[in-house]
JSON list of C-alpha atoms in Angstrom, two decimals:
[
{"chain": "A", "resi": 3, "resn": "THR", "atom": "CA", "xyz": [33.58, 34.20, 21.08]},
{"chain": "A", "resi": 4, "resn": "ILE", "atom": "CA", "xyz": [35.16, 33.42, 18.26]},
{"chain": "A", "resi": 5, "resn": "ASN", "atom": "CA", "xyz": [33.77, 34.59, 14.52]},
{"chain": "A", "resi": 6, "resn": "ASN", "atom": "CA", "xyz": [34.70, 35.85, 11.25]},
{"chain": "A", "resi": 7, "resn": "ILE", "atom": "CA", "xyz": [37.23, 32.74, 10.40]},
{"chain": "A", "resi": 8, "resn": "ILE", "atom": "CA", "xyz": [38.59, 32.91, 7.26]},
{"chain": "A", "resi": 9, "resn": "THR", "atom": "CA", "xyz": [41.63, 31.45, 5.52]},
{"chain": "A", "resi": 10, "resn": "GLU", "atom": "CA", "xyz": [43.79, 33.64, 3.35]},
{"chain": "A", "resi": 11, "resn": "PRO", "atom": "CA", "xyz": [44.13, 32.35, 0.84]},
{"chain": "A", "resi": 12, "resn": "ALA", "atom": "CA", "xyz": [40.51, 31.15, 0.68]},
{"chain": "A", "resi": 13, "resn": "ASN", "atom": "CA", "xyz": [41.38, 27.88, -0.92]},
{"chain": "A", "resi": 14, "resn": "VAL", "atom": "CA", "xyz": [44.00, 25.94, 1.11]},
{"chain": "A", "resi": 15, "resn": "ILE", "atom": "CA", "xyz": [46.43, 23.69, -1.05]},
{"chain": "A", "resi": 16, "resn": "ALA", "atom": "CA", "xyz": [48.55, 20.99, 0.24]},
{"chain": "A", "resi": 17, "resn": "GLY", "atom": "CA", "xyz": [52.04, 21.88, 1.10]},
{"chain": "A", "resi": 18, "resn": "GLU", "atom": "CA", "xyz": [51.61, 25.36, 0.87]},
{"chain": "A", "resi": 19, "resn": "ARG", "atom": "CA", "xyz": [51.29, 28.09, 3.60]},
{"chain": "A", "resi": 20, "resn": "PHE", "atom": "CA", "xyz": [48.19, 29.98, 4.78]},
{"chain": "A", "resi": 21, "resn": "VAL", "atom": "CA", "xyz": [47.04, 32.14, 7.41]},
{"chain": "A", "resi": 22, "resn": "LEU", "atom": "CA", "xyz": [44.00, 31.14, 9.55]},
{"chain": "A", "resi": 23, "resn": "LYS", "atom": "CA", "xyz": [42.57, 34.59, 10.67]},
{"chain": "A", "resi": 24, "resn": "PHE", "atom": "CA", "xyz": [39.50, 35.33, 13.23]},
{"chain": "A", "resi": 25, "resn": "ASN", "atom": "CA", "xyz": [38.16, 37.74, 15.62]},
{"chain": "A", "resi": 26, "resn": "VAL", "atom": "CA", "xyz": [38.27, 37.08, 19.19]},
{"chain": "A", "resi": 27, "resn": "ASN", "atom": "CA", "xyz": [35.01, 38.87, 21.02]},
{"chain": "A", "resi": 28, "resn": "ASN", "atom": "CA", "xyz": [34.65, 39.99, 24.34]},
{"chain": "A", "resi": 29, "resn": "ILE", "atom": "CA", "xyz": [30.74, 40.29, 24.46]},
{"chain": "A", "resi": 30, "resn": "GLY", "atom": "CA", "xyz": [30.58, 40.34, 28.12]},
{"chain": "A", "resi": 31, "resn": "ASP", "atom": "CA", "xyz": [30.45, 43.29, 30.76]},
{"chain": "A", "resi": 32, "resn": "ILE", "atom": "CA", "xyz": [34.06, 42.52, 32.34]},
{"chain": "A", "resi": 33, "resn": "PRO", "atom": "CA", "xyz": [37.51, 42.11, 30.61]},
{"chain": "A", "resi": 34, "resn": "MET", "atom": "CA", "xyz": [39.11, 38.60, 29.77]},
{"chain": "A", "resi": 35, "resn": "LYS", "atom": "CA", "xyz": [42.44, 38.71, 31.63]},
{"chain": "A", "resi": 36, "resn": "GLY", "atom": "CA", "xyz": [45.48, 36.75, 30.51]},
{"chain": "A", "resi": 37, "resn": "THR", "atom": "CA", "xyz": [43.79, 35.53, 27.52]},
{"chain": "A", "resi": 38, "resn": "TYR", "atom": "CA", "xyz": [45.64, 32.76, 25.45]},
{"chain": "A", "resi": 39, "resn": "LEU", "atom": "CA", "xyz": [44.55, 30.59, 22.27]},
{"chain": "A", "resi": 40, "resn": "LYS", "atom": "CA", "xyz": [45.34, 27.11, 21.58]},
{"chain": "A", "resi": 41, "resn": "LEU", "atom": "CA", "xyz": [45.21, 25.18, 18.38]},
{"chain": "A", "resi": 42, "resn": "SER", "atom": "CA", "xyz": [44.76, 21.43, 18.60]},
{"chain": "A", "resi": 43, "resn": "GLY", "atom": "CA", "xyz": [43.90, 18.59, 16.01]},
{"chain": "A", "resi": 44, "resn": "LEU", "atom": "CA", "xyz": [47.25, 19.73, 14.41]},
{"chain": "A", "resi": 45, "resn": "GLY", "atom": "CA", "xyz": [49.61, 16.99, 12.66]},
{"chain": "A", "resi": 46, "resn": "THR", "atom": "CA", "xyz": [52.13, 16.69, 10.30]},
{"chain": "A", "resi": 47, "resn": "ASP", "atom": "CA", "xyz": [49.59, 15.11, 8.18]},
{"chain": "A", "resi": 48, "resn": "THR", "atom": "CA", "xyz": [47.03, 17.74, 8.42]},
{"chain": "A", "resi": 49, "resn": "PHE", "atom": "CA", "xyz": [48.03, 21.34, 9.51]},
{"chain": "A", "resi": 50, "resn": "MET", "atom": "CA", "xyz": [51.22, 22.74, 11.44]},
{"chain": "A", "resi": 51, "resn": "PRO", "atom": "CA", "xyz": [51.60, 26.26, 12.56]},
{"chain": "A", "resi": 52, "resn": "VAL", "atom": "CA", "xyz": [54.80, 27.70, 10.71]},
{"chain": "A", "resi": 53, "resn": "ASP", "atom": "CA", "xyz": [56.65, 28.68, 13.94]},
{"chain": "A", "resi": 54, "resn": "GLY", "atom": "CA", "xyz": [55.71, 25.46, 15.68]},
{"chain": "A", "resi": 55, "resn": "ASN", "atom": "CA", "xyz": [53.63, 27.33, 18.37]},
{"chain": "A", "resi": 56, "resn": "GLU", "atom": "CA", "xyz": [50.19, 26.33, 18.76]},
{"chain": "A", "resi": 57, "resn": "LEU", "atom": "CA", "xyz": [49.79, 28.50, 21.71]},
{"chain": "A", "resi": 58, "resn": "VAL", "atom": "CA", "xyz": [49.64, 32.16, 21.46]},
{"chain": "A", "resi": 59, "resn": "TYR", "atom": "CA", "xyz": [49.17, 34.75, 24.40]},
{"chain": "A", "resi": 60, "resn": "ILE", "atom": "CA", "xyz": [46.85, 37.70, 23.51]},
{"chain": "A", "resi": 61, "resn": "GLY", "atom": "CA", "xyz": [46.74, 39.33, 26.97]},
{"chain": "A", "resi": 62, "resn": "ASP", "atom": "CA", "xyz": [43.63, 41.56, 28.12]},
{"chain": "A", "resi": 63, "resn": "VAL", "atom": "CA", "xyz": [40.31, 41.60, 25.92]},
{"chain": "A", "resi": 64, "resn": "GLU", "atom": "CA", "xyz": [38.23, 44.53, 27.45]},
{"chain": "A", "resi": 65, "resn": "SER", "atom": "CA", "xyz": [34.74, 43.89, 27.72]},
{"chain": "A", "resi": 66, "resn": "LYS", "atom": "CA", "xyz": [32.75, 44.84, 24.62]},
{"chain": "A", "resi": 67, "resn": "SER", "atom": "CA", "xyz": [35.91, 44.74, 22.44]},
{"chain": "A", "resi": 68, "resn": "SER", "atom": "CA", "xyz": [37.00, 42.49, 19.69]},
{"chain": "A", "resi": 69, "resn": "ILE", "atom": "CA", "xyz": [40.77, 41.71, 18.35]},
{"chain": "A", "resi": 70, "resn": "THR", "atom": "CA", "xyz": [41.97, 39.98, 15.27]},
{"chain": "A", "resi": 71, "resn": "GLN", "atom": "CA", "xyz": [44.26, 37.17, 15.55]},
{"chain": "A", "resi": 72, "resn": "ASN", "atom": "CA", "xyz": [46.41, 35.12, 12.85]},
{"chain": "A", "resi": 73, "resn": "PHE", "atom": "CA", "xyz": [47.83, 31.64, 13.09]},
{"chain": "A", "resi": 74, "resn": "GLU", "atom": "CA", "xyz": [50.42, 31.31, 10.18]},
{"chain": "A", "resi": 75, "resn": "MET", "atom": "CA", "xyz": [49.79, 27.68, 9.11]},
{"chain": "A", "resi": 76, "resn": "ILE", "atom": "CA", "xyz": [51.13, 25.33, 6.59]},
{"chain": "A", "resi": 77, "resn": "ALA", "atom": "CA", "xyz": [49.03, 22.26, 5.12]},
{"chain": "A", "resi": 78, "resn": "SER", "atom": "CA", "xyz": [51.07, 19.24, 4.82]},
{"chain": "A", "resi": 79, "resn": "LYS", "atom": "CA", "xyz": [52.01, 17.74, 1.50]},
{"chain": "A", "resi": 80, "resn": "ASP", "atom": "CA", "xyz": [50.07, 14.46, 2.96]},
{"chain": "A", "resi": 81, "resn": "ILE", "atom": "CA", "xyz": [46.74, 16.29, 3.74]},
{"chain": "A", "resi": 82, "resn": "THR", "atom": "CA", "xyz": [43.79, 14.68, 1.94]},
{"chain": "A", "resi": 83, "resn": "LYS", "atom": "CA", "xyz": [41.58, 16.47, -0.17]},
{"chain": "A", "resi": 84, "resn": "GLY", "atom": "CA", "xyz": [38.12, 17.93, 1.22]},
{"chain": "A", "resi": 85, "resn": "ASN", "atom": "CA", "xyz": [37.09, 19.19, 4.52]},
{"chain": "A", "resi": 86, "resn": "HIS", "atom": "CA", "xyz": [39.06, 19.41, 7.82]},
{"chain": "A", "resi": 87, "resn": "THR", "atom": "CA", "xyz": [38.50, 20.71, 10.99]},
{"chain": "A", "resi": 88, "resn": "LEU", "atom": "CA", "xyz": [40.92, 21.88, 14.06]},
{"chain": "A", "resi": 89, "resn": "ASP", "atom": "CA", "xyz": [39.75, 23.14, 17.95]},
{"chain": "A", "resi": 90, "resn": "LEU", "atom": "CA", "xyz": [40.82, 26.54, 18.95]},
{"chain": "A", "resi": 91, "resn": "ASN", "atom": "CA", "xyz": [40.68, 27.19, 22.49]},
{"chain": "A", "resi": 92, "resn": "ILE", "atom": "CA", "xyz": [40.56, 30.33, 24.03]},
{"chain": "A", "resi": 93, "resn": "THR", "atom": "CA", "xyz": [41.42, 30.42, 28.17]},
{"chain": "A", "resi": 94, "resn": "TYR", "atom": "CA", "xyz": [41.13, 33.56, 30.21]},
{"chain": "A", "resi": 95, "resn": "ASN", "atom": "CA", "xyz": [40.70, 34.44, 33.94]},
{"chain": "A", "resi": 96, "resn": "ASN", "atom": "CA", "xyz": [37.43, 36.35, 34.85]},
{"chain": "A", "resi": 97, "resn": "LEU", "atom": "CA", "xyz": [37.48, 39.35, 37.86]},
{"chain": "A", "resi": 98, "resn": "GLU", "atom": "CA", "xyz": [37.43, 36.14, 40.42]},
{"chain": "A", "resi": 99, "resn": "ASN", "atom": "CA", "xyz": [40.89, 34.92, 38.71]},
{"chain": "A", "resi": 100, "resn": "GLU", "atom": "CA", "xyz": [38.96, 31.91, 37.76]},
{"chain": "A", "resi": 101, "resn": "GLU", "atom": "CA", "xyz": [40.16, 30.13, 34.74]},
{"chain": "A", "resi": 102, "resn": "ILE", "atom": "CA", "xyz": [37.85, 29.77, 31.79]},
{"chain": "A", "resi": 103, "resn": "THR", "atom": "CA", "xyz": [38.41, 27.91, 28.56]},
{"chain": "A", "resi": 104, "resn": "GLU", "atom": "CA", "xyz": [35.86, 27.68, 25.67]},
{"chain": "A", "resi": 105, "resn": "LYS", "atom": "CA", "xyz": [36.24, 25.75, 22.80]},
{"chain": "A", "resi": 106, "resn": "LYS", "atom": "CA", "xyz": [35.27, 26.34, 18.92]},
{"chain": "A", "resi": 107, "resn": "THR", "atom": "CA", "xyz": [35.75, 23.96, 16.31]},
{"chain": "A", "resi": 108, "resn": "VAL", "atom": "CA", "xyz": [37.36, 25.63, 13.34]},
{"chain": "A", "resi": 109, "resn": "TYR", "atom": "CA", "xyz": [35.93, 24.37, 9.74]},
{"chain": "A", "resi": 110, "resn": "ILE", "atom": "CA", "xyz": [38.67, 24.40, 6.95]},
{"chain": "A", "resi": 111, "resn": "LEU", "atom": "CA", "xyz": [36.62, 23.48, 3.69]},
{"chain": "A", "resi": 112, "resn": "ASP", "atom": "CA", "xyz": [37.70, 22.14, 0.08]},
{"chain": "A", "resi": 113, "resn": "VAL", "atom": "CA", "xyz": [41.34, 21.86, 1.06]},
{"chain": "A", "resi": 114, "resn": "LEU", "atom": "CA", "xyz": [43.03, 21.12, -2.50]},
{"chain": "A", "resi": 115, "resn": "SER", "atom": "CA", "xyz": [45.31, 17.93, -2.60]},
{"chain": "A", "resi": 116, "resn": "GLU", "atom": "CA", "xyz": [45.97, 15.09, -5.12]},
{"chain": "A", "resi": 117, "resn": "LYS", "atom": "CA", "xyz": [45.64, 12.66, -2.20]},
{"chain": "A", "resi": 118, "resn": "ILE", "atom": "CA", "xyz": [42.17, 11.48, -1.58]},
{"chain": "A", "resi": 119, "resn": "GLU", "atom": "CA", "xyz": [40.70, 10.33, 1.72]},
{"chain": "A", "resi": 120, "resn": "GLU", "atom": "CA", "xyz": [40.45, 6.54, 1.54]},
{"chain": "A", "resi": 121, "resn": "SER", "atom": "CA", "xyz": [37.33, 5.08, 3.24]},
{"chain": "A", "resi": 122, "resn": "THR", "atom": "CA", "xyz": [38.26, 1.87, 5.13]},
{"chain": "A", "resi": 123, "resn": "SER", "atom": "CA", "xyz": [34.97, 1.60, 7.09]},
{"chain": "A", "resi": 124, "resn": "GLY", "atom": "CA", "xyz": [32.64, 1.68, 3.90]},
{"chain": "A", "resi": 125, "resn": "LYS", "atom": "CA", "xyz": [30.58, 4.44, 5.79]},
{"chain": "A", "resi": 126, "resn": "PRO", "atom": "CA", "xyz": [29.67, 7.96, 4.69]},
{"chain": "A", "resi": 127, "resn": "LYS", "atom": "CA", "xyz": [31.29, 10.99, 6.03]},
{"chain": "A", "resi": 128, "resn": "ILE", "atom": "CA", "xyz": [28.71, 13.40, 7.04]},
{"chain": "A", "resi": 129, "resn": "ILE", "atom": "CA", "xyz": [29.67, 17.14, 8.14]},
{"chain": "A", "resi": 130, "resn": "ILE", "atom": "CA", "xyz": [27.77, 20.00, 9.30]},
{"chain": "A", "resi": 131, "resn": "GLU", "atom": "CA", "xyz": [28.16, 22.12, 6.23]},
{"chain": "A", "resi": 132, "resn": "SER", "atom": "CA", "xyz": [26.54, 25.16, 7.75]},
{"chain": "A", "resi": 133, "resn": "TYR", "atom": "CA", "xyz": [24.74, 26.11, 10.61]},
{"chain": "A", "resi": 134, "resn": "ALA", "atom": "CA", "xyz": [22.95, 29.29, 11.91]},
{"chain": "A", "resi": 135, "resn": "THR", "atom": "CA", "xyz": [20.85, 30.67, 15.11]},
{"chain": "A", "resi": 136, "resn": "MET", "atom": "CA", "xyz": [17.64, 32.59, 15.30]},
{"chain": "A", "resi": 137, "resn": "PRO", "atom": "CA", "xyz": [18.23, 35.20, 16.70]},
{"chain": "A", "resi": 138, "resn": "ASN", "atom": "CA", "xyz": [21.76, 35.95, 15.62]},
{"chain": "A", "resi": 139, "resn": "SER", "atom": "CA", "xyz": [22.95, 36.89, 19.26]},
{"chain": "A", "resi": 140, "resn": "ILE", "atom": "CA", "xyz": [21.58, 34.20, 22.05]},
{"chain": "A", "resi": 141, "resn": "VAL", "atom": "CA", "xyz": [21.05, 35.35, 25.60]},
{"chain": "A", "resi": 142, "resn": "ALA", "atom": "CA", "xyz": [21.29, 32.99, 28.31]},
{"chain": "A", "resi": 143, "resn": "GLY", "atom": "CA", "xyz": [17.96, 31.47, 29.41]},
{"chain": "A", "resi": 144, "resn": "SER", "atom": "CA", "xyz": [15.89, 32.41, 26.43]},
{"chain": "A", "resi": 145, "resn": "LYS", "atom": "CA", "xyz": [14.77, 30.47, 23.53]},
{"chain": "A", "resi": 146, "resn": "PHE", "atom": "CA", "xyz": [16.37, 30.09, 19.99]},
{"chain": "A", "resi": 147, "resn": "THR", "atom": "CA", "xyz": [16.42, 28.23, 16.90]},
{"chain": "A", "resi": 148, "resn": "PHE", "atom": "CA", "xyz": [19.51, 26.37, 15.79]},
{"chain": "A", "resi": 149, "resn": "ASN", "atom": "CA", "xyz": [19.51, 25.23, 12.15]},
{"chain": "A", "resi": 150, "resn": "PHE", "atom": "CA", "xyz": [21.81, 22.76, 10.76]},
{"chain": "A", "resi": 151, "resn": "ASN", "atom": "CA", "xyz": [22.81, 21.94, 6.88]},
{"chain": "A", "resi": 152, "resn": "PHE", "atom": "CA", "xyz": [24.63, 18.47, 6.98]},
{"chain": "A", "resi": 153, "resn": "LYS", "atom": "CA", "xyz": [26.28, 17.16, 3.81]},
{"chain": "A", "resi": 154, "resn": "ASN", "atom": "CA", "xyz": [27.54, 13.34, 2.93]},
{"chain": "A", "resi": 155, "resn": "THR", "atom": "CA", "xyz": [30.82, 14.04, 1.65]},
{"chain": "A", "resi": 156, "resn": "SER", "atom": "CA", "xyz": [31.36, 10.44, 0.42]},
{"chain": "A", "resi": 157, "resn": "LYS", "atom": "CA", "xyz": [30.72, 10.01, -3.17]},
{"chain": "A", "resi": 158, "resn": "GLU", "atom": "CA", "xyz": [30.45, 6.23, -2.93]},
{"chain": "A", "resi": 159, "resn": "LYS", "atom": "CA", "xyz": [27.81, 5.83, 0.05]},
{"chain": "A", "resi": 160, "resn": "SER", "atom": "CA", "xyz": [24.47, 7.30, 0.43]},
{"chain": "A", "resi": 161, "resn": "ILE", "atom": "CA", "xyz": [22.67, 8.16, 3.80]},
{"chain": "A", "resi": 162, "resn": "ASN", "atom": "CA", "xyz": [19.12, 6.80, 4.79]},
{"chain": "A", "resi": 163, "resn": "ASN", "atom": "CA", "xyz": [17.77, 7.07, 8.19]},
{"chain": "A", "resi": 164, "resn": "MET", "atom": "CA", "xyz": [20.22, 9.26, 9.63]},
{"chain": "A", "resi": 165, "resn": "LYS", "atom": "CA", "xyz": [19.78, 10.04, 13.54]},
{"chain": "A", "resi": 166, "resn": "ILE", "atom": "CA", "xyz": [21.35, 13.05, 14.81]},
{"chain": "A", "resi": 167, "resn": "THR", "atom": "CA", "xyz": [21.77, 13.44, 18.58]},
{"chain": "A", "resi": 168, "resn": "ILE", "atom": "CA", "xyz": [22.41, 16.93, 20.21]},
{"chain": "A", "resi": 169, "resn": "SER", "atom": "CA", "xyz": [24.14, 16.91, 23.63]},
{"chain": "A", "resi": 170, "resn": "SER", "atom": "CA", "xyz": [26.02, 19.41, 26.12]},
{"chain": "A", "resi": 171, "resn": "ASP", "atom": "CA", "xyz": [28.67, 18.29, 28.35]},
{"chain": "A", "resi": 172, "resn": "ASP", "atom": "CA", "xyz": [27.86, 21.13, 30.84]},
{"chain": "A", "resi": 173, "resn": "GLY", "atom": "CA", "xyz": [24.00, 21.34, 30.21]},
{"chain": "A", "resi": 174, "resn": "ALA", "atom": "CA", "xyz": [24.56, 24.71, 28.48]},
{"chain": "A", "resi": 175, "resn": "PHE", "atom": "CA", "xyz": [21.72, 23.74, 25.89]},
{"chain": "A", "resi": 176, "resn": "MET", "atom": "CA", "xyz": [18.58, 22.04, 26.66]},
{"chain": "A", "resi": 177, "resn": "ILE", "atom": "CA", "xyz": [15.78, 21.19, 24.05]},
{"chain": "A", "resi": 178, "resn": "ALA", "atom": "CA", "xyz": [12.67, 22.99, 24.44]}
]
């Protein structure tokens, strides 16, 4: 799993460098072999790795251990003010040498820029402002509560009768 995602400095500023820092945790009982990380959702108008590498090899992550990983990034001078996301894929091999990929959405909040996003669709922009599970650690096959806080980032359009659908491509989650 990926957690403790932060940026240094905390406020990302258009045209300036920052560090995207997070922990890679192996909470399982077997090592993650040949592990690598890949950032996607990058672009010349959003975020770019300083060294141009969106793929980083971190090797093996032993069971019940954690490592800290950094990506040195730069925010484009053309990035819009507000909240942005990147996808972080972690790929590794299990003991049967099967390749496993997990995807984590990384939220980079409150980017500071003179450029304001232009709304062409006239719709409000909804983001997940925060989320939490109860209990914090989820065990496969057990019930848990998933709480979301949504935020309308549009200053022009309000929200009425919003419908939210939760789905899982691989059937990992089922609504109880």
